[in-house]
PDB file of C-alpha atoms in Angstrom:
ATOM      1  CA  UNK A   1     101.076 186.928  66.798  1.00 65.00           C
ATOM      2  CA  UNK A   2      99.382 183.848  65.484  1.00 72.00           C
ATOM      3  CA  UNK A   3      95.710 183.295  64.611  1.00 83.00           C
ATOM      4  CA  UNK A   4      95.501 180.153  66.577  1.00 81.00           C
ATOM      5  CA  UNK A   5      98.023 178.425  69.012  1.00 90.00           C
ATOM      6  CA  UNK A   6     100.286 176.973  66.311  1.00 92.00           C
ATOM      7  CA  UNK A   7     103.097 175.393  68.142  1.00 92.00           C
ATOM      8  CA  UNK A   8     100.626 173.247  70.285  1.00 94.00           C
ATOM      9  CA  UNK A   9     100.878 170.952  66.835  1.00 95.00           C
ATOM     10  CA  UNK A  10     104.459 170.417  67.835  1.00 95.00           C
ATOM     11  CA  UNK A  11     103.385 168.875  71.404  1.00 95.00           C
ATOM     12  CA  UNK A  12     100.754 167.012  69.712  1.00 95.00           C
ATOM     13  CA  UNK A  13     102.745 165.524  66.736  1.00 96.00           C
ATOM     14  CA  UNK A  14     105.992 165.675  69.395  1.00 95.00           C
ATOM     15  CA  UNK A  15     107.508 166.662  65.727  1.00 97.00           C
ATOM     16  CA  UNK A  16     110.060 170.398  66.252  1.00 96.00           C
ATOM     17  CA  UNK A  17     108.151 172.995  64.160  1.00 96.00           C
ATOM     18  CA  UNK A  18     110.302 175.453  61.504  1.00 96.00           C
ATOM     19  CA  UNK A  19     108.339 177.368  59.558  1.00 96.00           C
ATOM     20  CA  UNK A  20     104.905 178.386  61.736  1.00 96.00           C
ATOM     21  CA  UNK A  21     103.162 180.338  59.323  1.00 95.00           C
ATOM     22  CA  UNK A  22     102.690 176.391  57.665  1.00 97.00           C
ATOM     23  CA  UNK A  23     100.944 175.401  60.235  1.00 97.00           C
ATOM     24  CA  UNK A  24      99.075 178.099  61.282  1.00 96.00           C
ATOM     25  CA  UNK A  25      97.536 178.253  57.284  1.00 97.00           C
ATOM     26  CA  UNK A  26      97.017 174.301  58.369  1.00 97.00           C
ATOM     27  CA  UNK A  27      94.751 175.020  61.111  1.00 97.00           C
ATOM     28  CA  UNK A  28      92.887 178.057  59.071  1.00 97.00           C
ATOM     29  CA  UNK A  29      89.641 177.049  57.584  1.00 97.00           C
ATOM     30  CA  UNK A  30      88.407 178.995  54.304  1.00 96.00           C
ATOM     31  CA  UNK A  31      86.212 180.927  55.658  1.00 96.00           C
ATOM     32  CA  UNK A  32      88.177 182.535  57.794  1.00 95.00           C
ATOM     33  CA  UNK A  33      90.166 183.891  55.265  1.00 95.00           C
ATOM     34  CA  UNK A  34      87.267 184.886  53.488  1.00 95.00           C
ATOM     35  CA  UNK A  35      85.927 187.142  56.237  1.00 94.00           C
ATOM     36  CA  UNK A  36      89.802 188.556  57.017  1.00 93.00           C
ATOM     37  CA  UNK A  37      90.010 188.892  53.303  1.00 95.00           C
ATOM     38  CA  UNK A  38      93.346 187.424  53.312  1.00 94.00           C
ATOM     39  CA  UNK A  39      94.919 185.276  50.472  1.00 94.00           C
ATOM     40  CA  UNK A  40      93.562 181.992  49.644  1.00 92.00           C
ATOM     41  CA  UNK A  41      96.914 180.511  50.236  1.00 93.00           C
ATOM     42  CA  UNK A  42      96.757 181.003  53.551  1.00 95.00           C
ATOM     43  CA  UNK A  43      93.747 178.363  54.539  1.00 96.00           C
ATOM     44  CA  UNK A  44      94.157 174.815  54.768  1.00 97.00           C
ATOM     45  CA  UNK A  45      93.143 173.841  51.229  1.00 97.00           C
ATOM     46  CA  UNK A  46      96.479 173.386  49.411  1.00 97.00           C
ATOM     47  CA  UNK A  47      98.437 171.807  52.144  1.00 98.00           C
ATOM     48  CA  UNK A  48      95.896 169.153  52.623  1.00 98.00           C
ATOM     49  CA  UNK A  49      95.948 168.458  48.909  1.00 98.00           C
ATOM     50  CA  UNK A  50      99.714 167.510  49.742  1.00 98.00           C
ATOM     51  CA  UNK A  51      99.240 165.761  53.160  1.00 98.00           C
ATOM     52  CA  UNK A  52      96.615 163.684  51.784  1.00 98.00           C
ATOM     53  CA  UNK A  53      99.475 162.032  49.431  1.00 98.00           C
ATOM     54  CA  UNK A  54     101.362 161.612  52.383  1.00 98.00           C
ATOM     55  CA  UNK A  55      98.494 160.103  54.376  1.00 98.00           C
ATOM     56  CA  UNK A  56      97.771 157.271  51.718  1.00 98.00           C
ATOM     57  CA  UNK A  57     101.557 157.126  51.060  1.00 98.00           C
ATOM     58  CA  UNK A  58     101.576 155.940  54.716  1.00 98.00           C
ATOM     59  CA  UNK A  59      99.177 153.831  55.213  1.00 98.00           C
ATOM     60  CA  UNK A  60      99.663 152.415  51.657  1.00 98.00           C
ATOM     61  CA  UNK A  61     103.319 151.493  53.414  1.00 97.00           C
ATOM     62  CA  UNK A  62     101.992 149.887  56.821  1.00 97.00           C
ATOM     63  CA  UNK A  63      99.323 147.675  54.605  1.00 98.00           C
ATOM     64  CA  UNK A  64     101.940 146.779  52.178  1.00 98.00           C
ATOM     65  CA  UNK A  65     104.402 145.499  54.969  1.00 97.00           C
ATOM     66  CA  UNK A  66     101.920 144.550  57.586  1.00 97.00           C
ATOM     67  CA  UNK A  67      99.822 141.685  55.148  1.00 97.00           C
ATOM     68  CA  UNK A  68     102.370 140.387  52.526  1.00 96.00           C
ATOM     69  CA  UNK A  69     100.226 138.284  51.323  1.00 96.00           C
ATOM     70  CA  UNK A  70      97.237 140.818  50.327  1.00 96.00           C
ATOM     71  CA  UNK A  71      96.110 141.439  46.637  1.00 96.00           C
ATOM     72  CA  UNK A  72      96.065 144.786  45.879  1.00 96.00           C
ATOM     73  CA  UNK A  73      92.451 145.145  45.912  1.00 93.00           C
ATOM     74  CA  UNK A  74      92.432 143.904  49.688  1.00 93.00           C
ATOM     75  CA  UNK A  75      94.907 146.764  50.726  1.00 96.00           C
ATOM     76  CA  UNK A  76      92.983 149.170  48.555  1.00 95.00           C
ATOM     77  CA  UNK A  77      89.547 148.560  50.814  1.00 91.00           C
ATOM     78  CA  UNK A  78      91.451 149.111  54.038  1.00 95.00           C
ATOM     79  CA  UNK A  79      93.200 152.071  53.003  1.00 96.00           C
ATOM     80  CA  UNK A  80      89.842 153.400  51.865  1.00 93.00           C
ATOM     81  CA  UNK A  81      88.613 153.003  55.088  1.00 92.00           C
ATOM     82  CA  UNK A  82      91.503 154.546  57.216  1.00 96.00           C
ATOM     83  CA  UNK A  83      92.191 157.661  55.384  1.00 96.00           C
ATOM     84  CA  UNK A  84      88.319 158.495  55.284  1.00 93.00           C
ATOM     85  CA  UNK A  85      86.984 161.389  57.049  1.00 92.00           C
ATOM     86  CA  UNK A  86      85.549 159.617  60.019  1.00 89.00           C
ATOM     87  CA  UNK A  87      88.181 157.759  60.878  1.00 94.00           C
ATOM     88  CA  UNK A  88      90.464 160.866  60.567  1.00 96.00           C
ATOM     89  CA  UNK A  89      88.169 162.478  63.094  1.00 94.00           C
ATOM     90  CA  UNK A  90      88.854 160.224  65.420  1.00 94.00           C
ATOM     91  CA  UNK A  91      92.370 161.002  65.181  1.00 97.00           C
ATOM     92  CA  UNK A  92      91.985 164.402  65.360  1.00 97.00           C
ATOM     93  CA  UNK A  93      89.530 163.995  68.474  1.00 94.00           C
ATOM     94  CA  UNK A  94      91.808 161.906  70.621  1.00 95.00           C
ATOM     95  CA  UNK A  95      95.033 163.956  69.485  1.00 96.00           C
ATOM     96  CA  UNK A  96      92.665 167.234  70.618  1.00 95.00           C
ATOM     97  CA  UNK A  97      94.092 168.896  67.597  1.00 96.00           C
ATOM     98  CA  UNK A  98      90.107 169.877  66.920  1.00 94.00           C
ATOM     99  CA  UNK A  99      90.689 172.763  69.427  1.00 94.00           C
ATOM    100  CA  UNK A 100      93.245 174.559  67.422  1.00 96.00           C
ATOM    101  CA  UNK A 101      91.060 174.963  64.367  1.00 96.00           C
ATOM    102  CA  UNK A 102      89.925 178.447  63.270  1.00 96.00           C
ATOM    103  CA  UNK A 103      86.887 179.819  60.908  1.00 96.00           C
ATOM    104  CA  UNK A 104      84.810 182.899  60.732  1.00 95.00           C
ATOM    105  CA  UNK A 105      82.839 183.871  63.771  1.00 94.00           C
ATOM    106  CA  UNK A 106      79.461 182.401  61.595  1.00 93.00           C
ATOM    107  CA  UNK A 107      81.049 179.563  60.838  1.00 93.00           C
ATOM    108  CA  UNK A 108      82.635 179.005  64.376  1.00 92.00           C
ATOM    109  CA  UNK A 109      79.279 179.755  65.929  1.00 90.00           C
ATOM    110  CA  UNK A 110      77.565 177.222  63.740  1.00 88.00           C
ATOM    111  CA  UNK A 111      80.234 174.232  65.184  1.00 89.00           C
ATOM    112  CA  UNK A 112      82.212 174.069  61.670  1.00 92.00           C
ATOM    113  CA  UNK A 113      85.239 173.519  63.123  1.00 93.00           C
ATOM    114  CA  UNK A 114      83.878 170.095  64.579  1.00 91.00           C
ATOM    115  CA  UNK A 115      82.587 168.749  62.007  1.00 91.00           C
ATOM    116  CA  UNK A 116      84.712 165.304  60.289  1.00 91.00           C
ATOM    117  CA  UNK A 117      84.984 166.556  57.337  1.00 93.00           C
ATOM    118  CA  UNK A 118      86.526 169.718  58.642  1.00 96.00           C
ATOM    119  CA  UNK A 119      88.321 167.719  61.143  1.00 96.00           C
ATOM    120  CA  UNK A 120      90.007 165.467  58.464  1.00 97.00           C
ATOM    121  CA  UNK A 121      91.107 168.343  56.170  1.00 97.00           C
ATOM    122  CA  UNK A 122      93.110 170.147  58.910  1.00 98.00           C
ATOM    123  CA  UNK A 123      94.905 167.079  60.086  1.00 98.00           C
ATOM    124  CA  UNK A 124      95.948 166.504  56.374  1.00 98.00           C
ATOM    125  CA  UNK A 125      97.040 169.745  56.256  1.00 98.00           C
ATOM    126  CA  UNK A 126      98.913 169.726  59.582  1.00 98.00           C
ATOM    127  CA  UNK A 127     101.004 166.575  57.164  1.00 98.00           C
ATOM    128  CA  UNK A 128     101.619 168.999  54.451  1.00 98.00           C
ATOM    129  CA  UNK A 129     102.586 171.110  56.496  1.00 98.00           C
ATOM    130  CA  UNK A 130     105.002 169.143  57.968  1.00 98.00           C
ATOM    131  CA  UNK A 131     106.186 168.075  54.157  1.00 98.00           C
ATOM    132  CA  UNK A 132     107.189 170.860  53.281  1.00 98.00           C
ATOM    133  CA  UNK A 133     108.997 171.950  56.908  1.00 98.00           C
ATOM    134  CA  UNK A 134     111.413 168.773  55.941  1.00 98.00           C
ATOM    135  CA  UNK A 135     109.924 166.290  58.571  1.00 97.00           C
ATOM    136  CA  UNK A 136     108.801 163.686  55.953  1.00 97.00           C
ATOM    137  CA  UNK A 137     110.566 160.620  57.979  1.00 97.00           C
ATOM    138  CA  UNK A 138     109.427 161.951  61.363  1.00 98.00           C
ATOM    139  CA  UNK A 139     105.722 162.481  60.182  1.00 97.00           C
ATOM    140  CA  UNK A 140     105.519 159.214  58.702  1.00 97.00           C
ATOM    141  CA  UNK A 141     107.425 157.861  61.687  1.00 97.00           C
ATOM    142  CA  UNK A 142     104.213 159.524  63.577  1.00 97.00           C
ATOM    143  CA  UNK A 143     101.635 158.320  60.748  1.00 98.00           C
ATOM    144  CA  UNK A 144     102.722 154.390  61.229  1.00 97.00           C
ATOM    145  CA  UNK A 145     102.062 154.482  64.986  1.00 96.00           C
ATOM    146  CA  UNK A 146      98.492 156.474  65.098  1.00 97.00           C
ATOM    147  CA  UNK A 147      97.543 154.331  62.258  1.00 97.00           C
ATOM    148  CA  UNK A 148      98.180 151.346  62.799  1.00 97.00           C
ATOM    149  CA  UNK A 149      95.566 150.884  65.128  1.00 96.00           C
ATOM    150  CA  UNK A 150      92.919 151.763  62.924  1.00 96.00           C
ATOM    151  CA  UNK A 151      94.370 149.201  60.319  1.00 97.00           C
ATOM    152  CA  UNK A 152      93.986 146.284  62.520  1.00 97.00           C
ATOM    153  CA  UNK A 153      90.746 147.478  63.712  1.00 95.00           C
ATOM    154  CA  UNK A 154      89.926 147.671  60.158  1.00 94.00           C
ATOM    155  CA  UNK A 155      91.530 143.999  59.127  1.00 95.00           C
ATOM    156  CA  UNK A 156      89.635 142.649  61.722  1.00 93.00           C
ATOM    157  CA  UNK A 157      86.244 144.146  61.249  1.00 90.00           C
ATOM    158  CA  UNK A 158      86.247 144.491  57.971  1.00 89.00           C
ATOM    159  CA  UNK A 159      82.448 143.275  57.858  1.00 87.00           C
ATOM    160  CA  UNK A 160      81.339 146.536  60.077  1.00 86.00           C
ATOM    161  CA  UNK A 161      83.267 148.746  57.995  1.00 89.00           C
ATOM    162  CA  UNK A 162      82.175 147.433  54.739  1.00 89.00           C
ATOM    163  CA  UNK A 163      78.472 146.613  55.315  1.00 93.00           C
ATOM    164  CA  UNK A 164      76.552 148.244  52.886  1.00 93.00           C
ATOM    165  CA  UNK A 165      78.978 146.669  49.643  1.00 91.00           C
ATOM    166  CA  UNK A 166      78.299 143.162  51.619  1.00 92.00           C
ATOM    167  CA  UNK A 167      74.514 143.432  51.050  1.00 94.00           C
ATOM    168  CA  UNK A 168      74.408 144.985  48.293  1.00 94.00           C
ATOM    169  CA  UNK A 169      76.062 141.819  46.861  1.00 92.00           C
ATOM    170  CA  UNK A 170      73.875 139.814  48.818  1.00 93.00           C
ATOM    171  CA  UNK A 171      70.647 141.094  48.049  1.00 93.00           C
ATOM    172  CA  UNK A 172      71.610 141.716  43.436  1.00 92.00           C
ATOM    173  CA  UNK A 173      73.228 137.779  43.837  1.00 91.00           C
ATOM    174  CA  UNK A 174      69.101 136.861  44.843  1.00 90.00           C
ATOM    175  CA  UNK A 175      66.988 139.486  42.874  1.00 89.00           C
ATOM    176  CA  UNK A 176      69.235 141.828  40.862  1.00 88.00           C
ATOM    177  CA  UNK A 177      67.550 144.708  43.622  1.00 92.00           C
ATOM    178  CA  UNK A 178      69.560 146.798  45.584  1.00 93.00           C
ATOM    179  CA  UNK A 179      68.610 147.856  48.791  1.00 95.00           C
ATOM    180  CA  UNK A 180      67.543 151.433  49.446  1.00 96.00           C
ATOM    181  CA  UNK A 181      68.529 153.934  52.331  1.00 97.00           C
ATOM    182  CA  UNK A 182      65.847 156.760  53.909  1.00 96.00           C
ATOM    183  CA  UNK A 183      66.857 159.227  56.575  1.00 96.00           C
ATOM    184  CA  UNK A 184      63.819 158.973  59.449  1.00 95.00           C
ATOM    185  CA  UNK A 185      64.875 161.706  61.600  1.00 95.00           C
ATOM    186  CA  UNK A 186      67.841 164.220  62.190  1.00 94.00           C
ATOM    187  CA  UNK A 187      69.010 164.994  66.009  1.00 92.00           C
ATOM    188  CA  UNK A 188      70.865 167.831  67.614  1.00 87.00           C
ATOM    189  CA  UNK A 189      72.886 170.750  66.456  1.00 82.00           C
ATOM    190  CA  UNK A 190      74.678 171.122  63.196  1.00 76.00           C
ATOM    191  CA  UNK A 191      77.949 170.415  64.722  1.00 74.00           C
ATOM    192  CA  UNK A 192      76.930 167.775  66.588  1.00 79.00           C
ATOM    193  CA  UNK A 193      74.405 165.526  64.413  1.00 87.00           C
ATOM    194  CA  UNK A 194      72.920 162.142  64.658  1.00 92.00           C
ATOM    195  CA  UNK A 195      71.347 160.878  61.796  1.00 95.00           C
ATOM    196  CA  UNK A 196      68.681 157.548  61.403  1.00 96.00           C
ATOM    197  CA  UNK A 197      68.217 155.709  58.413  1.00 96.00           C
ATOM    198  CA  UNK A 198      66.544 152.388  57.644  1.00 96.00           C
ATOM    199  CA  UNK A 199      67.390 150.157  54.611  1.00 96.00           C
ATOM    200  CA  UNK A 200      64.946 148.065  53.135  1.00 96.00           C
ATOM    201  CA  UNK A 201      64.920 145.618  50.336  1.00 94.00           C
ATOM    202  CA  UNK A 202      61.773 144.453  48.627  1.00 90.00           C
ATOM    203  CA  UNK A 203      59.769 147.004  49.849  1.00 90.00           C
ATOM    204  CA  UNK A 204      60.394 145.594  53.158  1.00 94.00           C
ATOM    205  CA  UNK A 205      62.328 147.673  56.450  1.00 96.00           C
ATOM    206  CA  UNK A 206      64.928 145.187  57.295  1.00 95.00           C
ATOM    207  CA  UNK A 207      66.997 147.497  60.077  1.00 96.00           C
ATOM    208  CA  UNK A 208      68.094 150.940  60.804  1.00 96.00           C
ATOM    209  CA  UNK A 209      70.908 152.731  62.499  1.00 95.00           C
ATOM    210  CA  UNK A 210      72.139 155.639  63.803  1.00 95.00           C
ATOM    211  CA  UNK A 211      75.794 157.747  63.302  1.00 91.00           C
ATOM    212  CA  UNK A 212      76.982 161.015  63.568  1.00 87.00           C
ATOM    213  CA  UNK A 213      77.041 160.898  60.010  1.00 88.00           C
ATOM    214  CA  UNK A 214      74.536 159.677  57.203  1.00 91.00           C
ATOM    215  CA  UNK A 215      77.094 157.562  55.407  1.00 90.00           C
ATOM    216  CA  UNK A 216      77.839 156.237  59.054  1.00 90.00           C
ATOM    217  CA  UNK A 217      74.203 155.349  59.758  1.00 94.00           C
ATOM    218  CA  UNK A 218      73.721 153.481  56.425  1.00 94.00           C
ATOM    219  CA  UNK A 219      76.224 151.411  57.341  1.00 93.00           C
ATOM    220  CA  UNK A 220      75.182 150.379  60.728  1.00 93.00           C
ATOM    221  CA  UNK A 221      72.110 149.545  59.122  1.00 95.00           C
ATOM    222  CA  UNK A 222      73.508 147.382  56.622  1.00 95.00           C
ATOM    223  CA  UNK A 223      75.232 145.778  59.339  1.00 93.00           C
ATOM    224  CA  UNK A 224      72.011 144.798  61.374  1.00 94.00           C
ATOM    225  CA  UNK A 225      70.522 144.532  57.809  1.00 94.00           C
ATOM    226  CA  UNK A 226      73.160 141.666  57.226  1.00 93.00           C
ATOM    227  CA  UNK A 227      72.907 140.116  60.683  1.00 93.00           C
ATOM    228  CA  UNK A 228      69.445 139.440  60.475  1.00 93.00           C
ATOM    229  CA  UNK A 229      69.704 138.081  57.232  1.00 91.00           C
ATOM    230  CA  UNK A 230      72.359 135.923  58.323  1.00 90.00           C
ATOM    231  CA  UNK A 231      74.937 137.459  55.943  1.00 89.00           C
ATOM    232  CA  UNK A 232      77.186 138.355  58.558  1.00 85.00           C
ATOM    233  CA  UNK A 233      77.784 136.298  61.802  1.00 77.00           C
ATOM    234  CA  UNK A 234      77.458 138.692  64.656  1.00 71.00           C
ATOM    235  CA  UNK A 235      80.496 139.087  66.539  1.00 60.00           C
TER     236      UNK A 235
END
């Protein structure tokens, strides 16, 4: 008997599982082994350490085929972007492979399984997993098409994604200042945030924004930031 439906990783990944008892460790967050006073092998934290290599090995290998004529540097950004936690989310969300996540009963009731950072560790693990099951071509087979989306979103947006580093040069290149970020308010449950933040830049509120996130709401807020400073062309 399994803690968690293990084997609905192979419908999601449409990848044959071998060895459950990878997978189920996968979907097993820390502190449900602490309350089950199990082994600390048998959460998710080791096998993401080795899916995350095989997440950046991936996307390193899309960027590096994809744009031939990138600098390193260029590929590095993008890469950045993709294998973050909130874009990992978003995989995890639209694969529904949130659902399949398991903590303590605390923990569960305080939404910890939904949370992107959470998210983003399991679905690294589920990779690792997979590693060590011998499905490294099929997994990366998998990898190239649910990333490659978010690569060309990322390519093509790269302004959105990299707001706050675009004023940041914008605003030291005039006065050697950087601009500063403030939370304003906090919304909603823990597992289920939305965060507001205004940047401002000579002791002046140029924009704010919201995200599920705070990291995510700074950078909305650079973005408008760098709109209305005509940094950035809105699209």
């Amino acid at each position: 008997m399994y803690r968690t439906d293990v084997f609905k990783v192979e419908e999601i990944f449409d990848i044959k599982i071998k060895t459950p008892e990878y997978y189920q460790y996968a979907l097993t967050h820390t502190s449900y082994t602490k309350e089950k006073e199990l082994p600390y092998n048998e959460c998710y934290e080791r096998l993401e350490f080795l899916g995350d290599a095989v997440l950046k090995l991936a996307a390193s290998n899309i960027l590096y085929n994809k744009y031939p004529d990138y600098a390193e540097g260029e590929m590095s950004k993008i890469r950045s972007i993709v294998v973050s936690d909130s874009t990992l989310a978003k995989v995890v969300e639209e694969l529904g492979l949130e659902n399949y996540i398991i903590a303590g009963k605390h923990d569960t009731k305080q939404g910890v399984t939904k949370l992107e950072s959470v998210e983003a560790c399991a679905f690294e693990a589920i990779l690792g997993a997979y590693y060590l099951d011998g499905k490294f071509s099929e997994v990366m087979e998998f990898l190239n098409r649910v990333l490659l989306p978010y690569i060309e979103d990322v390519n093509d947006n790269f302004a959105k994604f990299n707001a706050k580093a675009i004023l940041q040069e914008y605003t030291q290149g005039l006065t050697k200042e950087a601009p500063t970020y403030n939370l304003i308010s906090t919304k909603g449950p823990a597992h289920n945030r939305t965060f507001e933040v205004e940047v401002s830049y000579g002791g002046e509120v140029i924009a704010s924004g919201e995200g599920k996130t705070k990291k995510d709401a700074e950078q909305k807020a650079a973005y408008k930031a760098c709109v209305k400073l005509g940094v950035i062309k809105d699209e």
